[in-house]
Short mmCIF file of C-alpha atoms and ligand atoms in Angstrom, two decimals:
data_model
loop_
_atom_site.label_atom_id
_atom_site.label_comp_id
_atom_site.label_asym_id
_atom_site.label_seq_id
_atom_site.Cartn_x
_atom_site.Cartn_y
_atom_site.Cartn_z
CA MET A 356 -61.18 21.41 -92.95
CA ASN A 357 -60.43 17.71 -93.56
CA LYS A 358 -60.07 17.34 -89.72
CA ARG A 359 -63.00 19.04 -88.76
CA ARG A 360 -64.56 16.88 -91.11
CA GLU A 361 -63.43 13.62 -89.80
CA LEU A 362 -64.05 14.71 -86.67
CA VAL A 363 -67.65 15.11 -87.72
CA ASN A 364 -68.32 11.86 -89.09
CA THR A 365 -66.46 10.14 -86.45
CA LEU A 366 -69.24 12.42 -83.47
CA ARG A 367 -71.94 10.99 -86.48
CA ASP A 368 -70.69 7.49 -86.26
CA MET A 369 -70.53 7.46 -82.38
CA GLY A 370 -74.20 8.73 -82.70
CA TYR A 371 -73.34 11.85 -81.05
CA ILE A 372 -74.82 13.39 -84.03
CA LYS A 373 -77.79 12.26 -85.04
CA THR A 374 -79.37 15.17 -87.78
CA GLU A 375 -78.02 16.62 -90.61
CA LYS A 376 -78.86 20.10 -89.16
CA VAL A 377 -76.15 19.71 -86.28
CA LYS A 378 -73.83 18.02 -88.56
CA LYS A 379 -73.89 21.05 -90.71
CA ALA A 380 -73.82 23.89 -88.54
CA MET A 381 -70.56 21.90 -86.98
CA LEU A 382 -68.89 21.39 -90.78
CA ASN A 383 -69.95 25.14 -90.69
CA VAL A 384 -68.22 26.49 -87.62
CA PRO A 385 -64.44 26.66 -87.52
CA ARG A 386 -63.88 25.73 -84.25
CA GLU A 387 -60.06 26.86 -84.63
CA GLU A 388 -61.08 30.54 -84.26
CA PHE A 389 -62.58 29.71 -80.79
CA MET A 390 -58.94 27.97 -79.38
CA THR A 391 -56.38 29.87 -77.53
CA PRO A 392 -52.92 30.49 -79.35
CA GLU A 393 -51.13 27.73 -77.97
CA THR A 394 -54.85 25.28 -77.83
CA ARG A 395 -55.18 26.07 -81.93
CA ASP A 396 -53.41 22.72 -82.91
CA LEU A 397 -56.44 20.44 -80.66
CA ALA A 398 -59.21 21.74 -82.29
CA TYR A 399 -60.29 18.59 -83.92
CA LEU A 400 -59.80 16.02 -81.08
CA ASP A 401 -62.94 15.37 -78.45
CA ARG A 402 -62.02 16.54 -75.54
CA PRO A 403 -62.20 19.43 -73.40
CA ILE A 404 -59.78 22.30 -73.78
CA PRO A 405 -58.19 23.84 -70.33
CA LEU A 406 -58.81 27.61 -70.31
CA LYS A 407 -57.23 30.25 -68.21
CA HIS A 408 -58.97 30.87 -65.16
CA GLY A 409 -59.46 27.33 -64.34
CA GLN A 410 -62.42 27.15 -66.76
CA THR A 411 -62.58 24.81 -70.24
CA ILE A 412 -64.05 24.72 -73.41
CA SER A 413 -66.24 22.22 -73.65
CA ALA A 414 -65.88 18.69 -75.96
CA PRO A 415 -67.39 19.04 -79.54
CA HIS A 416 -69.19 15.43 -78.50
CA MET A 417 -71.05 17.72 -75.80
CA VAL A 418 -71.37 20.80 -78.04
CA ALA A 419 -73.41 17.62 -80.50
CA MET A 420 -75.14 16.39 -77.87
CA ILE A 421 -76.40 19.73 -76.49
CA CYS A 422 -77.21 21.05 -79.88
CA GLU A 423 -79.45 17.58 -80.45
CA GLN A 424 -81.22 17.37 -77.22
CA LEU A 425 -81.90 21.13 -78.02
CA THR A 426 -84.09 20.33 -81.04
CA LEU A 427 -83.24 23.76 -82.17
CA LYS A 428 -85.15 25.32 -84.93
CA PRO A 429 -84.21 28.68 -87.35
CA GLY A 430 -85.44 31.64 -85.51
CA MET A 431 -85.51 30.42 -81.98
CA ASN A 432 -84.97 32.86 -79.41
CA VAL A 433 -81.80 31.10 -76.85
CA LEU A 434 -80.09 31.41 -73.46
CA GLU A 435 -77.31 29.99 -72.60
CA ILE A 436 -75.27 30.34 -69.35
CA GLY A 437 -71.50 29.53 -69.63
CA THR A 438 -69.75 31.22 -73.10
CA GLY A 439 -66.16 30.08 -72.46
CA PHE A 440 -64.51 31.28 -76.25
CA GLY A 441 -68.34 31.26 -77.74
CA TYR A 442 -68.04 27.77 -79.96
CA ASN A 443 -71.21 26.07 -78.71
CA ALA A 444 -72.98 29.66 -78.89
CA ALA A 445 -71.76 29.87 -82.39
CA VAL A 446 -72.68 26.30 -83.28
CA VAL A 447 -75.94 26.79 -82.08
CA ALA A 448 -76.35 30.29 -84.38
CA GLU A 449 -75.46 28.91 -86.83
CA ILE A 450 -78.49 26.31 -86.84
CA LEU A 451 -81.01 29.13 -85.55
CA GLY A 452 -80.13 31.08 -88.79
CA PRO A 453 -79.86 35.14 -88.97
CA GLU A 454 -83.61 35.06 -87.85
CA GLY A 455 -82.71 33.52 -84.45
CA HIS A 456 -80.95 34.99 -81.79
CA VAL A 457 -78.90 33.46 -78.89
CA TYR A 458 -77.93 35.36 -75.67
CA THR A 459 -75.19 34.02 -74.00
CA ILE A 460 -73.80 35.21 -70.37
CA GLU A 461 -70.17 34.77 -69.11
CA ARG A 462 -69.19 35.43 -65.55
CA ILE A 463 -65.35 36.03 -66.43
CA GLU A 464 -64.77 39.06 -67.83
CA ALA A 465 -62.08 38.28 -69.86
CA LEU A 466 -63.57 35.40 -71.55
CA LYS A 467 -66.50 37.46 -72.29
CA LYS A 468 -64.10 39.70 -74.03
CA ARG A 469 -62.51 36.52 -76.21
CA ALA A 470 -65.71 35.36 -77.10
CA GLU A 471 -67.33 38.47 -78.66
CA GLN A 472 -63.97 39.12 -80.58
CA ASN A 473 -64.13 35.21 -81.62
CA LEU A 474 -67.63 35.37 -82.59
CA SER A 475 -67.00 38.78 -84.07
CA LYS A 476 -64.49 37.72 -86.74
CA THR A 477 -66.25 34.60 -87.66
CA GLY A 478 -69.28 36.38 -88.73
CA TYR A 479 -71.50 35.62 -85.93
CA THR A 480 -73.86 38.52 -85.46
CA ASN A 481 -77.04 36.63 -83.93
CA VAL A 482 -75.21 36.11 -80.98
CA ALA A 483 -74.99 38.45 -77.99
CA VAL A 484 -72.72 38.13 -75.11
CA ILE A 485 -72.92 39.66 -71.92
CA HIS A 486 -71.20 39.83 -68.91
CA GLY A 487 -72.37 38.65 -65.71
CA ASP A 488 -74.41 35.61 -63.16
CA GLY A 489 -76.09 33.74 -65.56
CA THR A 490 -77.76 32.19 -62.53
CA GLY A 491 -80.10 35.10 -62.38
CA GLY A 492 -80.56 34.47 -66.58
CA TYR A 493 -81.22 37.56 -68.64
CA PRO A 494 -84.70 38.89 -68.21
CA GLU A 495 -84.60 41.23 -70.81
CA LYS A 496 -84.73 39.15 -73.48
CA ALA A 497 -87.23 36.57 -72.00
CA PRO A 498 -89.14 34.68 -72.45
CA TYR A 499 -86.76 32.21 -74.24
CA ASP A 500 -87.79 29.12 -76.74
CA ARG A 501 -84.46 27.05 -75.22
CA ILE A 502 -82.54 27.71 -72.36
CA TYR A 503 -78.97 25.61 -71.83
CA ALA A 504 -76.01 25.95 -69.31
CA THR A 505 -72.47 24.47 -69.82
CA ALA A 506 -71.69 25.06 -66.02
CA SER A 507 -73.20 23.04 -63.19
CA ALA A 508 -75.29 23.89 -60.40
CA PRO A 509 -76.50 21.81 -57.37
CA LYS A 510 -80.24 22.56 -58.62
CA ILE A 511 -82.26 24.32 -61.39
CA PRO A 512 -81.93 28.12 -60.79
CA ASP A 513 -85.18 29.23 -60.27
CA PRO A 514 -84.61 32.41 -62.88
CA LEU A 515 -83.85 29.46 -66.11
CA MET A 516 -87.33 27.78 -65.39
CA ASP A 517 -89.25 31.46 -65.07
CA GLN A 518 -87.75 32.41 -68.22
CA LEU A 519 -88.70 29.49 -70.22
CA LYS A 520 -91.38 29.82 -72.45
CA VAL A 521 -94.40 27.55 -72.12
CA GLY A 522 -93.69 24.69 -74.74
CA GLY A 523 -89.56 25.33 -74.42
CA ARG A 524 -87.02 23.18 -73.28
CA LEU A 525 -84.08 23.55 -70.91
CA LEU A 526 -80.75 21.68 -70.54
CA ALA A 527 -78.48 21.82 -67.49
CA PRO A 528 -75.84 19.98 -65.87
CA ILE A 529 -77.31 19.35 -62.24
CA GLY A 530 -75.58 17.74 -58.83
CA GLU A 531 -73.34 18.53 -56.04
CA ASP A 532 -70.50 16.64 -56.69
CA PRO A 533 -67.59 18.39 -59.35
CA ASN A 534 -66.93 15.33 -60.61
CA TYR A 535 -70.41 13.94 -61.64
CA GLN A 536 -73.32 15.70 -62.10
CA GLU A 537 -76.63 14.69 -64.54
CA LEU A 538 -77.53 16.46 -67.93
CA ILE A 539 -81.45 17.54 -66.87
CA CYS A 540 -84.03 18.22 -69.88
CA ILE A 541 -87.04 20.34 -68.42
CA LEU A 542 -89.69 20.36 -70.77
CA ARG A 543 -92.33 23.70 -69.30
CA ARG A 544 -95.57 21.98 -70.37
CA GLY A 545 -97.85 24.99 -68.82
CA LYS A 546 -97.51 28.35 -66.60
CA THR A 547 -96.47 25.80 -63.45
CA GLU A 548 -96.00 22.53 -65.09
CA TYR A 549 -92.32 21.46 -65.82
CA GLN A 550 -91.53 17.77 -67.41
CA THR A 551 -88.23 16.22 -65.95
CA PHE A 552 -85.79 13.81 -68.09
CA ASN A 553 -82.42 12.23 -67.31
CA LEU A 554 -80.24 12.09 -70.17
CA GLY A 555 -77.15 10.70 -68.14
CA GLY A 556 -73.45 11.49 -66.60
CA VAL A 557 -71.46 14.50 -67.30
CA VAL A 558 -68.88 16.78 -66.02
CA PHE A 559 -69.18 20.38 -65.89
CA VAL A 560 -67.23 22.95 -64.01
CA PRO A 561 -69.57 24.78 -61.41
CA MET A 562 -71.71 27.40 -62.15
CA ILE A 563 -70.95 30.00 -59.93
CA GLY A 564 -73.17 32.76 -58.64
CA GLU A 565 -76.21 33.86 -56.30
CA HIS A 566 -78.53 30.75 -57.65
CA GLY A 567 -75.31 28.28 -58.16
CA TRP A 568 -72.67 27.59 -56.01
CA PRO A 569 -70.90 30.11 -53.91
CA GLU A 570 -67.91 31.77 -54.89
CA GLU A 571 -65.10 30.57 -52.79
N1 SAM B 54 -69.96 27.13 -73.42
C1 SAM B 54 -68.42 26.60 -73.82
C2 SAM B 54 -68.13 26.38 -74.83
O1 SAM B 54 -68.76 26.69 -76.07
O2 SAM B 54 -66.41 25.89 -75.04
C3 SAM B 54 -67.81 26.22 -72.34
C4 SAM B 54 -67.80 26.93 -71.29
S1 SAM B 54 -66.92 26.26 -69.69
C5 SAM B 54 -67.56 24.93 -69.81
C6 SAM B 54 -68.49 27.05 -68.77
C7 SAM B 54 -68.39 28.56 -68.49
O3 SAM B 54 -69.13 29.04 -67.31
C8 SAM B 54 -67.10 29.22 -67.83
O4 SAM B 54 -66.30 30.03 -68.87
C9 SAM B 54 -67.65 29.62 -66.63
O5 SAM B 54 -66.84 30.70 -66.54
C10 SAM B 54 -68.81 30.04 -66.72
N2 SAM B 54 -69.90 30.25 -65.68
C11 SAM B 54 -69.83 29.56 -64.70
N3 SAM B 54 -70.93 30.14 -64.14
C12 SAM B 54 -71.01 31.24 -64.33
C13 SAM B 54 -72.02 32.19 -63.88
N4 SAM B 54 -73.34 32.30 -62.72
N5 SAM B 54 -72.60 32.81 -65.23
C14 SAM B 54 -71.85 32.76 -66.56
N6 SAM B 54 -70.98 31.85 -66.90
C15 SAM B 54 -70.78 31.26 -65.88
#
């Protein structure tokens, strides 16, 4: 817990954590439970951790930034594209509380299974992990108050724009360069009215699927 507290304090001092709710959530979620046995000791370093299958666990500062930018509130209905091992979804679920729901989609089945185990052993029963191509969203539980992607696409997939509630907010890393993308924030103002903000440079693994990058 000391290491977790130290990391959270550092992220707050650096300006990534801005609100009490994100701070509390990151203090409550045991990040070590979302790591592989070999990388458990690295849980409280602020860096992305490589997983099998060429994927990564996002760095804690990126999780903090996403949670702050999403302006999450208890009870919201949220969609995540790119579950990985489930840590970011757990932090979001912690903020939403028992009345909220997180639907998270992962294209690699082995990661989906691992995330499900991690979320179950840490008690996040308000997160459903779905195996599939998240570029098509998850129409079954749409519309969403918030949608965020932790993998990058050349443009925002149309189905995600459609599945966002009017008044909702979407975050996704967008760009064609594998080493540089921009974190784009979309606010849906009306049925066909969307406002776009660029939150600056980031680096994420590619979002592979029908409305993202083609599989090689
Ligand atoms: N959210 C994770 C965390 O908490 O650390 C980080 C996930 S990692 C940066 C991005 C994930 O997106 C990878 O696990 C990758 O397999 C997944 N991914 C890529 N394309 C996808 C798609 N079309 N649908 C669902 N998941 C996808």
